[in-house]
Amino acid sequence: MIEAAMIWNEPNNKSHWDPELDPDWTLFAEMAILAGQAIRAENADLTRVLGGISPIDPGFIANMKARGVLDHVDAVAVHGFPLDWNLWQIQEWPTKIAEIKAITDLPVWVSEVGVSSFGADEVQAWGMARTAELLRGRAPRLHWYSLFDLPEAWGATTRHKEAEGSSYYRHFHMGLIRADGTPKPALDVFARHTPAFGLVQWFHFEDPRLDEAVAWMKRLGVTDLRTGLSWADSFQPGADAFFDRMMRSLEDFNVTVTFCFTPEHRGLAPHHTSAPAAPEEFAEFCARMVRRYAGSARATESCEAQLALR
């Protein structure tokens, strides 16, 4: 069910990792190494990807290399949003990838790239076309963010919120399909670039859009999907049942699953961006998810049989 396991999401972005608790990423490096070892122990064939970085910072990758993290992953990843949040222009994409390739020989994935329709639908459609022109063939995986707009009632996962000004509200307009289910012009542009481009779609706990997302992705010819299994959500009642349903629904896709989000009660601080109090607990979560959804051939067959009975 899973072709790759991504260790955290945007670890150099304070919306996902608290730099006040871990200013030099020593704690992150320790956690990532333990997770990489745990994933490899469960499935030696699974591709381990260092959480996509945002901003694209060669210095961060150099730091991870110096701390030994890159010895425990099989690829690194970058995220870029030059028409919305980044301080560089869209035509710089090839240069940005080259900056990371100068630090490591590991494959460089583009695990999130997107353009919002906050300003205009036409901007998003043009941005999709230009991004495809610049990135096709330049990375082993290209994941467009995202299929659906984020409903405003749900709120965006960010530490900044309204303090970001208009930047915060762009989070709600990144989808190819509006929250009310109507397609945007960029959807047709995206469809011209599958299966070279995959999608990113995060599913909230017990997300009602799951079946609709699967139907749209099949209609669009998507083969590669990046999503997440939340360590924090794993403590919710019924978590395994929802995870099982989600992974069963996604079994026709090549899934990169992102393991992230610290449970409030297991962090050094009570927040999803906190370094965990016990990093081995995150590694154990990664191992359990891999064992459940991407274990050995025998374990995978057993898991599929169990899911079929649910």
Tab-separated table of C-alpha atoms in Angstrom:
chain	number	residue	atom	x	y	z
A	1	MET	CA	0.000	0.000	0.000
A	2	ILE	CA	2.919	2.357	0.685
A	3	GLU	CA	5.846	2.896	-1.694
A	4	ALA	CA	7.639	5.517	0.404
A	5	ALA	CA	7.715	6.782	3.967
A	6	MET	CA	8.442	10.457	4.567
A	7	ILE	CA	9.919	11.389	7.923
A	8	TRP	CA	8.107	14.532	9.075
A	9	ASN	CA	6.856	17.469	7.021
A	10	GLU	CA	8.735	20.736	6.489
A	11	PRO	CA	11.063	20.321	9.474
A	12	ASN	CA	12.728	23.687	8.759
A	13	ASN	CA	9.390	25.539	8.855
A	14	LYS	CA	8.236	26.662	12.283
A	15	SER	CA	4.651	25.795	11.382
A	16	HIS	CA	5.783	22.166	11.649
A	17	TRP	CA	8.836	22.147	13.945
A	18	ASP	CA	9.433	24.501	16.869
A	19	PRO	CA	12.895	26.119	16.485
A	20	GLU	CA	12.746	27.612	19.968
A	21	LEU	CA	12.829	24.101	21.430
A	22	ASP	CA	15.397	22.819	18.944
A	23	PRO	CA	17.297	25.766	17.410
A	24	ASP	CA	20.016	23.693	15.723
A	25	TRP	CA	17.808	20.668	14.862
A	26	THR	CA	19.800	18.328	17.122
A	27	LEU	CA	16.592	16.813	18.482
A	28	PHE	CA	15.066	16.542	15.030
A	29	ALA	CA	18.151	14.760	13.715
A	30	GLU	CA	18.048	12.242	16.558
A	31	MET	CA	14.351	11.579	15.946
A	32	ALA	CA	14.787	11.277	12.164
A	33	ILE	CA	17.655	8.793	12.505
A	34	LEU	CA	15.632	6.613	14.869
A	35	ALA	CA	12.654	6.758	12.507
A	36	GLY	CA	14.788	5.888	9.499
A	37	GLN	CA	16.253	2.899	11.317
A	38	ALA	CA	12.807	1.737	12.452
A	39	ILE	CA	11.339	1.977	8.954
A	40	ARG	CA	14.278	0.093	7.427
A	41	ALA	CA	13.973	-2.662	10.070
A	42	GLU	CA	10.326	-3.215	9.121
A	43	ASN	CA	10.739	-3.029	5.337
A	44	ALA	CA	14.151	-2.762	3.745
A	45	ASP	CA	12.610	-2.080	0.318
A	46	LEU	CA	10.577	0.954	1.364
A	47	THR	CA	11.980	4.296	0.198
A	48	ARG	CA	12.678	6.581	3.157
A	49	VAL	CA	12.361	10.296	2.364
A	50	LEU	CA	13.497	13.169	4.556
A	51	GLY	CA	10.530	15.474	5.119
A	52	GLY	CA	10.202	18.011	2.327
A	53	ILE	CA	11.870	21.282	3.275
A	54	SER	CA	10.234	24.694	3.036
A	55	PRO	CA	11.961	27.029	2.410
A	56	ILE	CA	14.393	25.309	0.065
A	57	ASP	CA	17.563	25.749	2.101
A	58	PRO	CA	20.814	23.974	1.180
A	59	GLY	CA	22.136	24.890	4.634
A	60	PHE	CA	19.476	22.756	6.288
A	61	ILE	CA	20.357	19.760	4.112
A	62	ALA	CA	24.046	20.309	4.913
A	63	ASN	CA	23.148	20.325	8.613
A	64	MET	CA	21.254	17.036	8.247
A	65	LYS	CA	24.180	15.551	6.346
A	66	ALA	CA	26.635	16.585	9.053
A	67	ARG	CA	24.400	15.064	11.756
A	68	GLY	CA	24.196	11.732	9.939
A	69	VAL	CA	20.523	11.941	8.987
A	70	LEU	CA	21.163	11.473	5.270
A	71	ASP	CA	22.750	8.097	6.032
A	72	HIS	CA	19.302	6.877	7.132
A	73	VAL	CA	17.150	8.110	4.237
A	74	ASP	CA	17.048	7.219	0.549
A	75	ALA	CA	15.888	10.583	-0.808
A	76	VAL	CA	15.399	14.192	0.222
A	77	ALA	CA	12.516	16.434	-0.778
A	78	VAL	CA	11.705	20.090	-1.342
A	79	HIS	CA	8.525	22.165	-1.290
A	80	GLY	CA	8.095	25.343	-3.291
A	81	PHE	CA	5.416	28.007	-3.683
A	82	PRO	CA	7.086	30.889	-5.563
A	83	LEU	CA	3.822	32.591	-6.560
A	84	ASP	CA	2.487	32.614	-2.998
A	85	TRP	CA	5.008	32.393	-0.164
A	86	ASN	CA	8.592	32.117	-1.391
A	87	LEU	CA	10.949	35.007	-2.022
A	88	TRP	CA	12.077	33.722	-5.406
A	89	GLN	CA	10.544	33.599	-8.874
A	90	ILE	CA	8.952	30.607	-10.530
A	91	GLN	CA	11.600	30.323	-13.267
A	92	GLU	CA	14.207	29.648	-10.550
A	93	TRP	CA	12.867	26.116	-9.940
A	94	PRO	CA	15.745	24.349	-11.779
A	95	THR	CA	18.273	26.402	-9.821
A	96	LYS	CA	16.608	25.563	-6.513
A	97	ILE	CA	16.802	21.839	-7.212
A	98	ALA	CA	20.427	22.175	-8.319
A	99	GLU	CA	21.297	23.870	-5.001
A	100	ILE	CA	20.169	20.767	-3.110
A	101	LYS	CA	21.853	18.371	-5.548
A	102	ALA	CA	25.099	20.197	-4.838
A	103	ILE	CA	24.872	19.044	-1.199
A	104	THR	CA	23.840	15.414	-1.615
A	105	ASP	CA	23.873	12.625	-4.177
A	106	LEU	CA	20.494	11.406	-2.913
A	107	PRO	CA	17.509	11.807	-5.247
A	108	VAL	CA	15.659	15.115	-4.793
A	109	TRP	CA	11.871	14.840	-4.821
A	110	VAL	CA	9.489	17.763	-5.258
A	111	SER	CA	6.925	16.515	-2.770
A	112	GLU	CA	4.865	19.727	-2.692
A	113	VAL	CA	4.508	22.410	-5.321
A	114	GLY	CA	1.449	24.528	-5.804
A	115	VAL	CA	-0.157	27.833	-6.708
A	116	SER	CA	-3.190	29.326	-5.009
A	117	SER	CA	-6.209	30.836	-6.722
A	118	PHE	CA	-6.341	33.509	-4.004
A	119	GLY	CA	-5.690	36.296	-6.523
A	120	ALA	CA	-7.385	34.770	-9.560
A	121	ASP	CA	-8.199	31.384	-11.028
A	122	GLU	CA	-6.190	32.367	-14.106
A	123	VAL	CA	-3.034	32.815	-12.010
A	124	GLN	CA	-3.325	29.279	-10.685
A	125	ALA	CA	-3.944	27.809	-14.149
A	126	TRP	CA	-0.931	29.660	-15.601
A	127	GLY	CA	1.192	28.640	-12.607
A	128	MET	CA	0.306	24.972	-13.068
A	129	ALA	CA	1.277	25.065	-16.741
A	130	ARG	CA	4.543	26.926	-16.088
A	131	THR	CA	5.465	24.639	-13.189
A	132	ALA	CA	4.989	21.571	-15.369
A	133	GLU	CA	7.168	23.113	-18.061
A	134	LEU	CA	9.939	23.772	-15.532
A	135	LEU	CA	9.815	20.564	-13.484
A	136	ARG	CA	8.835	17.641	-15.715
A	137	GLY	CA	11.741	15.211	-15.833
A	138	ARG	CA	13.727	17.009	-13.126
A	139	ALA	CA	12.693	14.897	-10.104
A	140	PRO	CA	11.707	11.266	-9.447
A	141	ARG	CA	8.444	12.441	-7.861
A	142	LEU	CA	6.399	15.585	-8.503
A	143	HIS	CA	3.414	16.139	-6.206
A	144	TRP	CA	1.004	19.015	-6.821
A	145	TYR	CA	-0.584	20.609	-3.758
A	146	SER	CA	-3.476	19.967	-3.690
A	147	LEU	CA	-6.677	18.354	-4.968
A	148	PHE	CA	-9.194	20.124	-2.711
A	149	ASP	CA	-9.350	23.597	-1.234
A	150	LEU	CA	-9.118	23.596	2.540
A	151	PRO	CA	-12.519	24.530	4.022
A	152	GLU	CA	-12.087	27.781	5.948
A	153	ALA	CA	-13.996	26.343	8.908
A	154	TRP	CA	-11.217	23.777	9.418
A	155	GLY	CA	-8.346	26.233	9.772
A	156	ALA	CA	-4.852	25.845	8.348
A	157	THR	CA	-2.061	23.984	10.136
A	158	THR	CA	0.235	26.914	10.847
A	159	ARG	CA	1.653	28.669	13.890
A	160	HIS	CA	1.279	32.122	12.294
A	161	LYS	CA	-2.430	32.239	11.421
A	162	GLU	CA	-3.832	35.717	10.779
A	163	ALA	CA	-0.481	37.285	11.676
A	164	GLU	CA	0.598	36.206	8.184
A	165	GLY	CA	-1.840	38.677	6.639
A	166	SER	CA	-3.045	37.577	3.211
A	167	SER	CA	-0.502	34.753	3.234
A	168	TYR	CA	-2.606	32.873	5.776
A	169	TYR	CA	-5.698	32.975	3.581
A	170	ARG	CA	-3.838	31.544	0.598
A	171	HIS	CA	-3.831	28.222	2.472
A	172	PHE	CA	-7.552	27.919	1.720
A	173	HIS	CA	-7.218	28.343	-2.068
A	174	MET	CA	-4.517	25.823	-3.023
A	175	GLY	CA	-6.855	23.160	-4.379
A	176	LEU	CA	-7.776	22.318	-7.944
A	177	ILE	CA	-11.338	21.885	-6.713
A	178	ARG	CA	-13.188	24.386	-4.521
A	179	ALA	CA	-14.509	23.457	-1.097
A	180	ASP	CA	-18.025	23.342	-2.586
A	181	GLY	CA	-16.895	20.664	-5.057
A	182	THR	CA	-16.715	22.770	-8.220
A	183	PRO	CA	-13.586	22.461	-10.394
A	184	LYS	CA	-11.266	25.378	-11.102
A	185	PRO	CA	-9.699	26.035	-14.522
A	186	ALA	CA	-6.355	24.655	-13.259
A	187	LEU	CA	-7.915	21.198	-12.958
A	188	ASP	CA	-7.975	20.798	-16.734
A	189	VAL	CA	-4.368	21.989	-16.953
A	190	PHE	CA	-3.307	19.515	-14.288
A	191	ALA	CA	-5.045	16.648	-16.112
A	192	ARG	CA	-2.737	17.213	-19.097
A	193	HIS	CA	0.274	16.406	-16.919
A	194	THR	CA	-0.738	13.162	-15.241
A	195	PRO	CA	0.703	10.710	-14.463
A	196	ALA	CA	3.988	12.667	-14.507
A	197	PHE	CA	2.500	14.817	-11.733
A	198	GLY	CA	1.006	13.241	-8.670
A	199	LEU	CA	-1.006	14.934	-5.954
A	200	VAL	CA	-0.744	15.862	-2.304
A	201	GLN	CA	-3.947	15.493	-0.355
A	202	TRP	CA	-4.028	15.584	3.424
A	203	PHE	CA	-7.005	13.826	4.967
A	204	HIS	CA	-8.262	15.084	8.304
A	205	PHE	CA	-9.305	12.509	10.871
A	206	GLU	CA	-12.498	10.864	9.562
A	207	ASP	CA	-12.364	13.171	6.526
A	208	PRO	CA	-15.697	13.066	4.647
A	209	ARG	CA	-13.907	13.845	1.337
A	210	LEU	CA	-11.954	10.577	1.171
A	211	ASP	CA	-14.167	8.693	-1.291
A	212	GLU	CA	-14.674	11.790	-3.438
A	213	ALA	CA	-10.917	12.325	-3.581
A	214	VAL	CA	-10.307	8.765	-4.733
A	215	ALA	CA	-12.928	9.112	-7.481
A	216	TRP	CA	-11.408	12.391	-8.721
A	217	MET	CA	-7.849	11.037	-8.703
A	218	LYS	CA	-8.833	7.998	-10.760
A	219	ARG	CA	-10.723	10.201	-13.189
A	220	LEU	CA	-7.666	12.447	-13.569
A	221	GLY	CA	-5.266	9.565	-14.158
A	222	VAL	CA	-3.259	10.190	-10.975
A	223	THR	CA	-0.972	7.332	-9.961
A	224	ASP	CA	1.226	8.955	-7.270
A	225	LEU	CA	-0.260	10.313	-4.068
A	226	ARG	CA	1.326	11.867	-1.024
A	227	THR	CA	-0.714	11.950	2.169
A	228	GLY	CA	-0.135	11.652	5.902
A	229	LEU	CA	-0.662	9.429	8.900
A	230	SER	CA	-0.666	11.641	11.968
A	231	TRP	CA	1.073	10.476	15.123
A	232	ALA	CA	-1.173	12.878	17.043
A	233	ASP	CA	-4.333	11.420	15.473
A	234	SER	CA	-3.204	7.905	16.354
A	235	PHE	CA	-4.312	8.578	19.935
A	236	GLN	CA	-7.883	9.425	18.926
A	237	PRO	CA	-10.594	6.815	19.566
A	238	GLY	CA	-11.081	4.763	16.421
A	239	ALA	CA	-7.795	5.900	14.867
A	240	ASP	CA	-6.755	2.496	13.563
A	241	ALA	CA	-10.178	1.941	12.002
A	242	PHE	CA	-9.971	5.251	10.135
A	243	PHE	CA	-6.346	4.646	9.098
A	244	ASP	CA	-7.371	1.198	7.798
A	245	ARG	CA	-10.258	2.661	5.809
A	246	MET	CA	-8.079	5.403	4.390
A	247	MET	CA	-5.269	3.085	3.341
A	248	ARG	CA	-7.711	0.585	1.872
A	249	SER	CA	-9.285	3.385	-0.193
A	250	LEU	CA	-5.861	4.437	-1.482
A	251	GLU	CA	-4.522	0.993	-2.342
A	252	ASP	CA	-4.695	1.626	-6.119
A	253	PHE	CA	-2.173	4.485	-5.879
A	254	ASN	CA	1.580	4.678	-5.270
A	255	VAL	CA	1.364	6.235	-1.811
A	256	THR	CA	4.028	8.272	-0.078
A	257	VAL	CA	2.886	8.493	3.510
A	258	THR	CA	4.193	11.306	5.700
A	259	PHE	CA	4.622	10.541	9.395
A	260	CYS	CA	4.399	13.722	11.472
A	261	PHE	CA	2.624	15.815	14.145
A	262	THR	CA	3.563	15.348	17.787
A	263	PRO	CA	0.707	14.487	20.174
A	264	GLU	CA	0.304	17.330	22.666
A	265	HIS	CA	0.806	15.007	25.624
A	266	ARG	CA	4.025	13.513	24.191
A	267	GLY	CA	5.887	16.698	23.282
A	268	LEU	CA	8.400	18.797	25.176
A	269	ALA	CA	5.711	21.461	24.725
A	270	PRO	CA	1.985	20.801	24.233
A	271	HIS	CA	1.926	21.420	20.482
A	272	HIS	CA	2.083	19.389	17.276
A	273	THR	CA	5.306	21.190	16.262
A	274	SER	CA	7.171	20.193	19.413
A	275	ALA	CA	10.087	17.822	19.499
A	276	PRO	CA	8.868	14.662	21.238
A	277	ALA	CA	9.828	14.050	24.851
A	278	ALA	CA	10.895	10.538	23.825
A	279	PRO	CA	11.969	10.392	20.150
A	280	GLU	CA	11.872	6.607	20.158
A	281	GLU	CA	8.090	6.849	20.528
A	282	PHE	CA	7.838	8.535	17.124
A	283	ALA	CA	10.067	5.828	15.667
A	284	GLU	CA	7.783	3.198	17.185
A	285	PHE	CA	4.756	4.882	15.551
A	286	CYS	CA	6.524	4.847	12.165
A	287	ALA	CA	7.402	1.183	12.621
A	288	ARG	CA	3.850	0.262	13.567
A	289	MET	CA	2.387	2.037	10.547
A	290	VAL	CA	4.911	0.439	8.192
A	291	ARG	CA	4.276	-2.963	9.733
A	292	ARG	CA	0.528	-2.474	9.316
A	293	TYR	CA	0.537	-1.120	5.766
A	294	ALA	CA	3.899	-1.904	4.151
A	295	GLY	CA	5.463	-4.821	6.006
A	296	SER	CA	6.990	-7.975	4.555
A	297	ALA	CA	5.141	-9.727	1.728
A	298	ARG	CA	3.525	-12.142	4.190
A	299	ALA	CA	2.544	-9.331	6.555
A	300	THR	CA	1.165	-7.278	3.672
A	301	GLU	CA	-0.976	-10.187	2.472
A	302	SER	CA	-2.265	-10.673	6.014
A	303	CYS	CA	-3.016	-6.964	6.358
A	304	GLU	CA	-4.885	-6.884	3.041
A	305	ALA	CA	-6.947	-9.875	4.093
A	306	GLN	CA	-7.830	-8.189	7.404
A	307	LEU	CA	-8.787	-4.952	5.670
A	308	ALA	CA	-10.975	-6.839	3.185
A	309	LEU	CA	-13.011	-8.179	6.104
A	310	ARG	CA	-13.666	-4.738	7.575
